[in-house]
Coordinates of C-alpha atoms in Angstrom, one line a residue:
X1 CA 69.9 109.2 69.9
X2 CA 70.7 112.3 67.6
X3 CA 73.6 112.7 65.7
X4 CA 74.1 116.2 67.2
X5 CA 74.2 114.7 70.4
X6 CA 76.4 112.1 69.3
X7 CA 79.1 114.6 68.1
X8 CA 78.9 116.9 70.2
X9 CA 82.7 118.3 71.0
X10 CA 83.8 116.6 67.8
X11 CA 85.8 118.6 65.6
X12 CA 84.6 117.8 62.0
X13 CA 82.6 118.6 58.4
X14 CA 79.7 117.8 57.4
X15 CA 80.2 117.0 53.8
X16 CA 77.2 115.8 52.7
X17 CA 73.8 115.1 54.0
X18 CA 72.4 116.4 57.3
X19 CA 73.2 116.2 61.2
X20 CA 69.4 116.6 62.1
X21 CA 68.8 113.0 62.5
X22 CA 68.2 110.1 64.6
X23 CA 70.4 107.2 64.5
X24 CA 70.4 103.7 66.1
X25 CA 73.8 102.6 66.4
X26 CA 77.3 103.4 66.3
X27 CA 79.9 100.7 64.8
X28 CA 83.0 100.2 63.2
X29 CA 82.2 96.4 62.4
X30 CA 81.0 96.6 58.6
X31 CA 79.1 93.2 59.9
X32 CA 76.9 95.0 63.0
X33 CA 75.4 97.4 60.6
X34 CA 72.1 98.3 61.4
X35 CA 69.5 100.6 59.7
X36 CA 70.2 103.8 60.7
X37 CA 73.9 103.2 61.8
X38 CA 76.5 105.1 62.2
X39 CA 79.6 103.6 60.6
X40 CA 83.4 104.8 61.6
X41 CA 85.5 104.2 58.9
X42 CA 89.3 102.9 60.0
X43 CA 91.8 102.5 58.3
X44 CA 93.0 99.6 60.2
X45 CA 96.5 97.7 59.3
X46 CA 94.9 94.7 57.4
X47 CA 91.6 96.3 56.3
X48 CA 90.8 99.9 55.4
X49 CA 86.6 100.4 57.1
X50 CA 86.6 103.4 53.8
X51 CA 86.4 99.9 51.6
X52 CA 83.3 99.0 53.1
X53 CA 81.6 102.8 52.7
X54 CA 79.3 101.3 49.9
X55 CA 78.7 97.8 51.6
X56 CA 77.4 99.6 54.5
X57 CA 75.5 101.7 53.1
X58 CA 73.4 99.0 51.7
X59 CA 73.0 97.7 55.0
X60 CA 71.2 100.4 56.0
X61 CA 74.3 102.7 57.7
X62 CA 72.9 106.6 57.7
X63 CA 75.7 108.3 58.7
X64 CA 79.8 107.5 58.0
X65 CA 82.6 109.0 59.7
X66 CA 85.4 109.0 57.6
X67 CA 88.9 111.0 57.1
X68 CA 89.0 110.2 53.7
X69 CA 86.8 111.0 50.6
X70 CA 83.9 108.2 49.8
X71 CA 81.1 107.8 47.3
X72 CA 78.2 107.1 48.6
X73 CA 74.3 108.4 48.0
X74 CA 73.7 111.4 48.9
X75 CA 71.0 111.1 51.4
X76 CA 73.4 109.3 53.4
X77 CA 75.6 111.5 55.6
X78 CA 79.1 112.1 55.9
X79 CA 80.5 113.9 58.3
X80 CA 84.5 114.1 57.7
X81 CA 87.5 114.0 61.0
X82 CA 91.2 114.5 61.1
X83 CA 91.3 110.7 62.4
X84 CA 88.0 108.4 62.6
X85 CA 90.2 106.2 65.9
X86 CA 90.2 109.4 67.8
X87 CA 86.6 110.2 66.2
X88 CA 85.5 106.6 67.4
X89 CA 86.7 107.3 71.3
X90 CA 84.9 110.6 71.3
X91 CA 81.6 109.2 69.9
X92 CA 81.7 106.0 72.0
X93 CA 81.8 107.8 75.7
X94 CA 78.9 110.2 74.2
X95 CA 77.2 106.8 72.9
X96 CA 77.7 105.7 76.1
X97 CA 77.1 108.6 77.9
X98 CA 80.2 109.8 79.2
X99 CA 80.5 106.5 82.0
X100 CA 84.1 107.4 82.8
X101 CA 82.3 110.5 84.6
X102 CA 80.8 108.2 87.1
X103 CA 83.7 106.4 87.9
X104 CA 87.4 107.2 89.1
X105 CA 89.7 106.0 86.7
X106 CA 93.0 104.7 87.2
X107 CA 95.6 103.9 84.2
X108 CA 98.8 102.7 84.1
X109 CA 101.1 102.2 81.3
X110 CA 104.6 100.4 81.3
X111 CA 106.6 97.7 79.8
X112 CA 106.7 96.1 83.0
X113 CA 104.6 95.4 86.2
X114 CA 101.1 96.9 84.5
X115 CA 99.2 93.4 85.1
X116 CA 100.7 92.4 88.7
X117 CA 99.8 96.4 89.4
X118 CA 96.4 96.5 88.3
X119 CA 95.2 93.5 90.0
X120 CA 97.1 94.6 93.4
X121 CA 94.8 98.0 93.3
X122 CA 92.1 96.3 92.7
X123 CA 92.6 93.8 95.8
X124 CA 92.9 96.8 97.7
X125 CA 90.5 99.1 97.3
X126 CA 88.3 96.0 96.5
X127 CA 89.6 94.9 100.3
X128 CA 88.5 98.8 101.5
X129 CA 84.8 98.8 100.5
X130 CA 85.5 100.1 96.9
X131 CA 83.6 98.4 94.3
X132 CA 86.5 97.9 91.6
X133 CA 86.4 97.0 87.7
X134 CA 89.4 96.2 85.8
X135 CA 90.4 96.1 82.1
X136 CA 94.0 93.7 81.4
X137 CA 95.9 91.5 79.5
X138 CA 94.8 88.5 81.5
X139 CA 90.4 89.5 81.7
X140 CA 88.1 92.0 82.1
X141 CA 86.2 91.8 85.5
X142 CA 83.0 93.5 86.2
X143 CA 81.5 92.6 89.5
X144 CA 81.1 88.7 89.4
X145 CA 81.5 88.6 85.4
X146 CA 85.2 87.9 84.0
X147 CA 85.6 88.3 80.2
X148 CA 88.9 86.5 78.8
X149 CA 91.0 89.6 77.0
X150 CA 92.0 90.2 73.1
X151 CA 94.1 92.8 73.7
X152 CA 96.3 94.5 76.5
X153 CA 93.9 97.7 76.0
X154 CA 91.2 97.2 74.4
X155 CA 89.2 98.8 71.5
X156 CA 88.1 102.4 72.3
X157 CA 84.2 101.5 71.7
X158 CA 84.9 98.3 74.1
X159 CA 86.3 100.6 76.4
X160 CA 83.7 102.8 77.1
X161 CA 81.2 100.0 76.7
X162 CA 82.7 98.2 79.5
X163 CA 82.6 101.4 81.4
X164 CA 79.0 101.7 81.5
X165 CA 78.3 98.5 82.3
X166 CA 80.9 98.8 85.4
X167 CA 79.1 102.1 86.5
X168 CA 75.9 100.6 86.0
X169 CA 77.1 97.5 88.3
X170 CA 77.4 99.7 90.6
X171 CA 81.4 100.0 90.4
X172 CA 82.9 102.8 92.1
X173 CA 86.3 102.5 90.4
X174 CA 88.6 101.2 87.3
X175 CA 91.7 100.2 87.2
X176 CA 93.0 99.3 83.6
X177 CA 96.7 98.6 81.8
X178 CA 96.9 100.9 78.9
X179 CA 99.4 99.9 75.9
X180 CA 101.1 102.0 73.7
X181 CA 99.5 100.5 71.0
X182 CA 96.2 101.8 73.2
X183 CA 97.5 105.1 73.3
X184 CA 98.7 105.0 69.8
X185 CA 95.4 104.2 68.4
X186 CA 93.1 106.6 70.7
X187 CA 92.0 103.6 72.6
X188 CA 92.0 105.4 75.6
X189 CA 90.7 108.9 73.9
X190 CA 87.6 110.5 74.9
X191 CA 87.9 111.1 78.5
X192 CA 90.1 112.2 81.3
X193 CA 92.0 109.4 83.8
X194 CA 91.9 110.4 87.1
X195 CA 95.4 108.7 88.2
X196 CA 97.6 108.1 85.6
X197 CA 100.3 105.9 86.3
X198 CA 103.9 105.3 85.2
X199 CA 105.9 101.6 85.7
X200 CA 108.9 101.3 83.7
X201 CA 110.1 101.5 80.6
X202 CA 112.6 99.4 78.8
X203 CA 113.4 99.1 74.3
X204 CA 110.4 96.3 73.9
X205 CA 107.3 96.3 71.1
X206 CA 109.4 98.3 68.3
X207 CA 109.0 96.3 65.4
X208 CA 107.6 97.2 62.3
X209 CA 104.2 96.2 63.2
X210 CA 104.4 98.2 66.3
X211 CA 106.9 101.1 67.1
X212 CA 109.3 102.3 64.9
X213 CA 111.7 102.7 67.4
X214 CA 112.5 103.8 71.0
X215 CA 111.5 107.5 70.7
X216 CA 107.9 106.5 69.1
X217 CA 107.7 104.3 71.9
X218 CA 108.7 107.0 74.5
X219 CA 106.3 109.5 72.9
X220 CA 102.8 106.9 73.3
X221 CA 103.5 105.8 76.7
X222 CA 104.2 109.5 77.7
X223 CA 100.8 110.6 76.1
X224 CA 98.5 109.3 78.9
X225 CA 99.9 112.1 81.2
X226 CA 99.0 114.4 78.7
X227 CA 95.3 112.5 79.7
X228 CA 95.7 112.5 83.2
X229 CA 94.8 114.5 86.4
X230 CA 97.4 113.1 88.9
X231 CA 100.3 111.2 87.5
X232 CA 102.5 108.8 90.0
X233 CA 105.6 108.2 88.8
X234 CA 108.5 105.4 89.2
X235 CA 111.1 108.3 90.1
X236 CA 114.1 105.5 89.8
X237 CA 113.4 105.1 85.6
X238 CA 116.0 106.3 83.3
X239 CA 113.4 107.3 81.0
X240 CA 111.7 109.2 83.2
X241 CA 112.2 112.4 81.8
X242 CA 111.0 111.7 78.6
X243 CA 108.0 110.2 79.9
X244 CA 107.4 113.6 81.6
X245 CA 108.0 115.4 78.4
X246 CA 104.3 117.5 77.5
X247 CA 102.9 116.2 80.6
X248 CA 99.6 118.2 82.2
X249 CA 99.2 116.0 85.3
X250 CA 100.2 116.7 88.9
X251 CA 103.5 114.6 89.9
X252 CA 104.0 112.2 92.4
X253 CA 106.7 109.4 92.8
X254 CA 108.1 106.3 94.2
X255 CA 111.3 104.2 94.2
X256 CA 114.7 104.0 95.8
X257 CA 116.5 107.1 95.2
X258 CA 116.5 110.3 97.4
X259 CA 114.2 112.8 96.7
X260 CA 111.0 110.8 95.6
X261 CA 108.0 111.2 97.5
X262 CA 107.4 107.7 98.5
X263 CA 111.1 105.8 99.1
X264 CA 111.3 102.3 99.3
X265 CA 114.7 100.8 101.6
X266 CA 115.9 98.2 104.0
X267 CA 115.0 95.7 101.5
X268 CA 115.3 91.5 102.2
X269 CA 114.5 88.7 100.2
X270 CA 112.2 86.1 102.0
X271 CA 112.1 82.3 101.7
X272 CA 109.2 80.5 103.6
X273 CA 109.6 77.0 102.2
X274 CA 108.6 76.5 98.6
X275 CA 107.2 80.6 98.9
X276 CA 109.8 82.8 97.8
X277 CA 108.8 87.0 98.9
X278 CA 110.7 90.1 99.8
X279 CA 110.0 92.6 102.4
X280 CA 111.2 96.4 102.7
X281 CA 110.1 99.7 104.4
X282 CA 108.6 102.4 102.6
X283 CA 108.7 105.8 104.1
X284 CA 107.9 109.3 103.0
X285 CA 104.1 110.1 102.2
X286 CA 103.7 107.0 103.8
X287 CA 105.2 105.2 106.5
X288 CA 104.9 101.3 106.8
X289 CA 106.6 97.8 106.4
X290 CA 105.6 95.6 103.6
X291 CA 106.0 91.5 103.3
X292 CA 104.5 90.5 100.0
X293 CA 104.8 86.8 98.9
X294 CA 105.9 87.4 95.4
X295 CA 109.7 87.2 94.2
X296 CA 112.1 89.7 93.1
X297 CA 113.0 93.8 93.4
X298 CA 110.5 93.9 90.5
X299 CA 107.7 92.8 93.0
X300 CA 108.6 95.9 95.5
X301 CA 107.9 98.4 92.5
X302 CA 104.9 96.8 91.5
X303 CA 103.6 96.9 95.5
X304 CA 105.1 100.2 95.9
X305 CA 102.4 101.6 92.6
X306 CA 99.8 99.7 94.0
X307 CA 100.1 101.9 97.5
X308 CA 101.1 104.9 95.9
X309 CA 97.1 104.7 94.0
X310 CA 95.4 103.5 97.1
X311 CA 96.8 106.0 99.7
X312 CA 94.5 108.8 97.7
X313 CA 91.7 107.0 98.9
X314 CA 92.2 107.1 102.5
X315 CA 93.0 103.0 102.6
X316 CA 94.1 102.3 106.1
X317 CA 97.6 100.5 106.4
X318 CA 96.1 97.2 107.7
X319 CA 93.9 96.7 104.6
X320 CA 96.7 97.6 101.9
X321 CA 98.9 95.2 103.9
X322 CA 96.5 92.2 104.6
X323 CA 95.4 92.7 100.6
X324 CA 99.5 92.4 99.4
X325 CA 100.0 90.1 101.2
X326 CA 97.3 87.8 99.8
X327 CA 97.6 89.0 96.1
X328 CA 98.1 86.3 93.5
X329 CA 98.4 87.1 89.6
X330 CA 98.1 83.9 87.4
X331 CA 100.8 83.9 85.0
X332 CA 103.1 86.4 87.1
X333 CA 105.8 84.7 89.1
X334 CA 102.8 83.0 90.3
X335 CA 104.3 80.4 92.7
X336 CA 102.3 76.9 93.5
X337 CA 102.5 75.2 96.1
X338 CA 103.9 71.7 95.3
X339 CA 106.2 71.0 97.9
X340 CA 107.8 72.9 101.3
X341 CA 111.1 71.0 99.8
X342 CA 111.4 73.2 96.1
X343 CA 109.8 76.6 94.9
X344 CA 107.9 75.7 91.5
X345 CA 106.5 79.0 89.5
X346 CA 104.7 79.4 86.4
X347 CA 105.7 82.9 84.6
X348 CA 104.7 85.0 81.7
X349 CA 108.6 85.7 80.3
X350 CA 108.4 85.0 76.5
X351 CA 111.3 86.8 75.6
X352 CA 115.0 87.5 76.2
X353 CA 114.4 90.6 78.0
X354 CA 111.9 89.3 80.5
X355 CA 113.5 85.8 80.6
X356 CA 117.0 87.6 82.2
X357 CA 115.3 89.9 84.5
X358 CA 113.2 87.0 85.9
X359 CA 116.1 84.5 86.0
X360 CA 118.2 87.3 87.5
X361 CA 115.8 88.3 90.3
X362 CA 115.5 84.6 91.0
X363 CA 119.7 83.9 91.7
X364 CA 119.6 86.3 94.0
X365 CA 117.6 83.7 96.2
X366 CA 120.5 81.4 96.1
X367 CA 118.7 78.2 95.0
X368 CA 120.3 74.9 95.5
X369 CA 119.9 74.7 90.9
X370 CA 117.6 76.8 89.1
X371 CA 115.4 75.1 86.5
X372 CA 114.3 77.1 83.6
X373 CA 111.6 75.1 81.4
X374 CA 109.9 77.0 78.2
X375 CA 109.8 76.4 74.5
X376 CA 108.9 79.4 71.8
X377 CA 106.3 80.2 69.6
X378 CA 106.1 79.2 66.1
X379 CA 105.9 81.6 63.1
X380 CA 107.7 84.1 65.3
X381 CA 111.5 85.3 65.3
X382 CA 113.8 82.6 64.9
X383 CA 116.0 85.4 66.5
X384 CA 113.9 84.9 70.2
X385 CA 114.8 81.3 70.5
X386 CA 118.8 82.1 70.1
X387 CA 118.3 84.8 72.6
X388 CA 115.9 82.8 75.0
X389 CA 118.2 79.5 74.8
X390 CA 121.7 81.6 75.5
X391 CA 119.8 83.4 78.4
X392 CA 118.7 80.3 79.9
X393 CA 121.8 78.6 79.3
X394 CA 123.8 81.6 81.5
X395 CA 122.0 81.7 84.3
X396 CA 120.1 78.6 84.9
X397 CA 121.6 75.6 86.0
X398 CA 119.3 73.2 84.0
X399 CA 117.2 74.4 81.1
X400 CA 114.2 72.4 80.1
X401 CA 113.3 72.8 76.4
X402 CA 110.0 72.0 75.7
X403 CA 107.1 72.9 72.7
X404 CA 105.0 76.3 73.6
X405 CA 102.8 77.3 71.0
X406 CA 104.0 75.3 67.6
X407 CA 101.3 77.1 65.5
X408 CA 102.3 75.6 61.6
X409 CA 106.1 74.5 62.6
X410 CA 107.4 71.9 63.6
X411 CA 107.9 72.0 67.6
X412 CA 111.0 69.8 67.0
X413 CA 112.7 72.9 64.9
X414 CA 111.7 75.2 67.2
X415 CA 113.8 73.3 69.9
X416 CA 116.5 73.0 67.7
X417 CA 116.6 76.6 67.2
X418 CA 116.6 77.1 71.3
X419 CA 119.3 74.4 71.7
X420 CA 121.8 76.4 69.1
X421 CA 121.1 79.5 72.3
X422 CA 121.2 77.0 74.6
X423 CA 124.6 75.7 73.3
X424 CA 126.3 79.4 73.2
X425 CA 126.5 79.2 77.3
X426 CA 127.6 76.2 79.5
X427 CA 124.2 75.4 81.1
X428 CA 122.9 71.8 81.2
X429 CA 119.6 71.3 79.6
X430 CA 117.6 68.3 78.3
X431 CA 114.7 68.1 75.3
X432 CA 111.3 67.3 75.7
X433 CA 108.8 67.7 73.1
X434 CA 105.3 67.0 74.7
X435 CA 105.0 69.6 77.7
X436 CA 103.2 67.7 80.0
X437 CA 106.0 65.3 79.8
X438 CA 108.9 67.7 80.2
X439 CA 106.9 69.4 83.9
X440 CA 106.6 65.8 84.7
X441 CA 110.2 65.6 84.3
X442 CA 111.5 68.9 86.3
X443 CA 108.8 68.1 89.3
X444 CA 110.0 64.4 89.4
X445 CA 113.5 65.3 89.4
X446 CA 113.3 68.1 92.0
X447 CA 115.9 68.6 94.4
X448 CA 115.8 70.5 97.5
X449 CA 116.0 73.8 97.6
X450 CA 115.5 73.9 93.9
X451 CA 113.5 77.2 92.1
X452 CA 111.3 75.7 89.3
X453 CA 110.1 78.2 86.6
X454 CA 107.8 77.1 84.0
X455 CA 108.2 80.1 81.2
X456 CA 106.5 81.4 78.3
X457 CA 103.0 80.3 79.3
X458 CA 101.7 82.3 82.2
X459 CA 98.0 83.0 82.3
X460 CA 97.4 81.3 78.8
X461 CA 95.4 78.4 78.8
X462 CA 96.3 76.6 75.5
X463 CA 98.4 75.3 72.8
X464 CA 98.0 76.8 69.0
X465 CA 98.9 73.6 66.5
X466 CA 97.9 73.8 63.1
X467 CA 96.0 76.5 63.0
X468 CA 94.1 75.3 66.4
X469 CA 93.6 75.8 70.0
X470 CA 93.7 73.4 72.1
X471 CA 93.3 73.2 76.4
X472 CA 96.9 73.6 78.3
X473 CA 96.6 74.6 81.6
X474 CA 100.0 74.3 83.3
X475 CA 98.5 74.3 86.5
X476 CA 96.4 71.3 85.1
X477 CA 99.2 69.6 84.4
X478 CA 101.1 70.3 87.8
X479 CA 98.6 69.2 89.3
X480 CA 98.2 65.7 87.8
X481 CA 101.9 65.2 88.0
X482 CA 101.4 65.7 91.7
X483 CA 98.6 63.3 91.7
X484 CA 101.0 60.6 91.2
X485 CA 103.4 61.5 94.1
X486 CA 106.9 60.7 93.1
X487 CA 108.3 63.7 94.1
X488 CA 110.3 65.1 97.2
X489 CA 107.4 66.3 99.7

């Protein structure tokens, strides 16, 4: 490939060397270096890639993007960018050859719902004869292939990688979750989304190593529909007009309140015996009732953006319906069925915020006790296990502290830390180190008409101890609790 061709619609300077070359590849790994490369320099939170400029070199790189001054010889060329992330978006979907061209693509950014949402479209138009990829927190699937996930949103280079190889798999579509942090850092830069599409937004990921504070948060998730063709909207958000602020997109939205294109009413909460679900009608652009077998208000706004994508593909009714009503998300208020007696879910909430809107959505049900089990992570806010323990405390009737991810603490400190929360409210609870032990316990000691949530772990499949990883499945260990049978059936 030329490096003409490679930045072609980049805005830079050449300062040094020449763009008349050939070049083999493009990284941003100082360790993938090849001769001829072409290296992106970023200046990354931990590391600065401009460190590296003469390491590289050595290697055998030809050609360094950089938005900063370097020393290097000067046959090598240097061609100079406002910002080498947004740089390394634009040359990876030329690199690549612009995949995202051959494909529709569908993004959709939130604090809330992106993951349920994501795999709902894809079950859909999967369902309807459309050939589906999708990038998320949980995996990456292309065709047969799933690839375990890093990050939420992936690298930009990773990105547009995975792009080709979904076009040249002969995908149709891609639906993907996009962070803030991905929009932040250009992940997502380089091409055009055909739907962008808007969940929810509530104060989470402002910290100092992620948004300073609530307006920085705004601004990234509001940048994708500044990168978008059609944006759909949830019209019921507070923060919906700041998310609109800048926008480019054509607007569409859904919710409960008058006036949005797609309303959602007549909502009831459905109990089928150990399957907890809610039902509604949805009227407007479309027309149709909707059962889904997934818990909550939270689960008709996820359902509601899944059929709000697909009805711009001409899905038929019977096809969305038939694929929601099927749709399972492992780690999401993903309910297993134990026992027609008790409701027993395993959940992603690992924090205050998500523990009280799950626990909250799950009252509403009316359960004869509801049983909260979790634990928090280690070399992590001490602040999250007061908040976590209080929550649980106030609105479940029995709270189950148990070890999550320990890392180099002590999991009996982390509990005591929990049990301080858990002592602010007037909940029962119990302690239970090893986690097996403690599901053992809340299955074994399930009564009727009990809801079961096992918290913190959701689609994760291990515990971090000392500095290692080692194989947790919590459906693993359900299932050889139920092995043994001394349960109610």
């Amino acid at each position: 490939m030329r490096l003409v061709d490679l930045l072609e619609g980049l805005e830079y300077q050449c300062i040094q060397g020449k763009t008349d070359r050939e070049i083999s590849t493009l990284v941003y790994d100082s360790r993938k270096v090849e001769k001829d490369s072409v290296f992106v320099c970023i200046s990354g939170a931990v590391r600065d890639g401009h460190d590296f400029a003469q390491e590289v070199v050595e290697k055998g790189a030809a050609v360094l993007l950089v938005e900063k001054e370097v020393h290097v010889p000067e046959e090598v060329t240097v061609i100079l960018v406002k910002d080498t992330r947004l740089a390394l978006a634009q040359t990876s979907a030329a690199y690549f050859g612009h995949p995202a061209k051959e494909l529709v693509t569908i993004g959709i950014t939130g604090t809330k719902g992106k993951t349920t949402a994501t795999y709902m479209v894809r079950s859909i138009l999967e369902a309807s004869g459309f050939k589906t990829g999708l990038i998320g927190t949980i995996e990456t699937i292309i065709g047969e292939e799933t690839i375990p996930s890093a990050n939420t949103t992936p690298e930009s280079y990773v990105v547009q990688e995975t792009f080709r190889k979904m076009a040249d798999a002969g995908c149709k579509c891609v639906v993907m979750e996009v962070s803030s942090q991905g929009l932040m850092l250009h992940r997502v830069g380089g091409f055009i989304f055909d739907y962008g599409i808007f969940t929810n937004l509530e104060p989470d990921h402002i910290g100092p190593n992620e948004h300073k504070d609530l307006d920085d948060y705004l601004h990234c998730k509001s940048l994708l529909f500044r990168q978008c063709r059609h944006g759909i909207f949830n019209g019921d958000d507070s923060h919906l007009e700041e998310i609109l602020q800048g926008h480019t997109c054509d607007v569409e939205t859904y919710g409960f309140s008058d006036g949005v294109d797609m309303k959602a009413s007549d909502v009831k909460l459905t109990d089928k015996g150990g399957t907890l679900g809610v039902a509604y009608h949805m009227s407007g652009l479309l027309d149709m009732d909707v059962e889904i077998d997934i818990p909550g208000k939270f689960s008709v706004y996820n359902s509601m953006t899944a059929i709000a994508i697909c009805r711009h593909f001409g899905v038929k009714k019977e096809t969305i319906l038939a694929s929601l009503s099927q749709i399972r998300v492992k780690g999401r208020v993903e309910i297993l069925p134990v026992s027609e007696k008790f409701t027993l879910m395993i959940d992603y909430a690992h924090n205050a915020m998500s523990l009280n809107s799950l626990l909250t959505t799950l009252k509403e049900y009316h359960p004869k006790r509801l049983v909260c089990l979790f634990g928090c992570g280690g070399n992590r806010s001490r602040d999250r296990r007061f908040e976590m323990g209080e929550v649980s405390s106030r609105l479940a009737d029995l709270t189950i502290v148990t070890s999550d991810n320990p890392r180099n603490e002590e999991p009996e400190d982390i509990i005591a830390d929990i049990v301080t929360g858990v002592k602010k409210a007037d909940g029962k609870f119990v302690t239970i180190a090893d986690r097996h032990e403690a599901i053992r316990y809340a299955i074994e000691h399930a009564q009727e008409g009990d809801v079961i949530v096992l918290a913190g772990k959701g689609h994760e499949d291990y515990q971090e101890i000392k500095g290692k990883k080692f194989h947790m499945d919590e459906r693993e260990l359900v299932a050889d609790v139920v092995k043994d049978g001394n349960f109610i059936r």
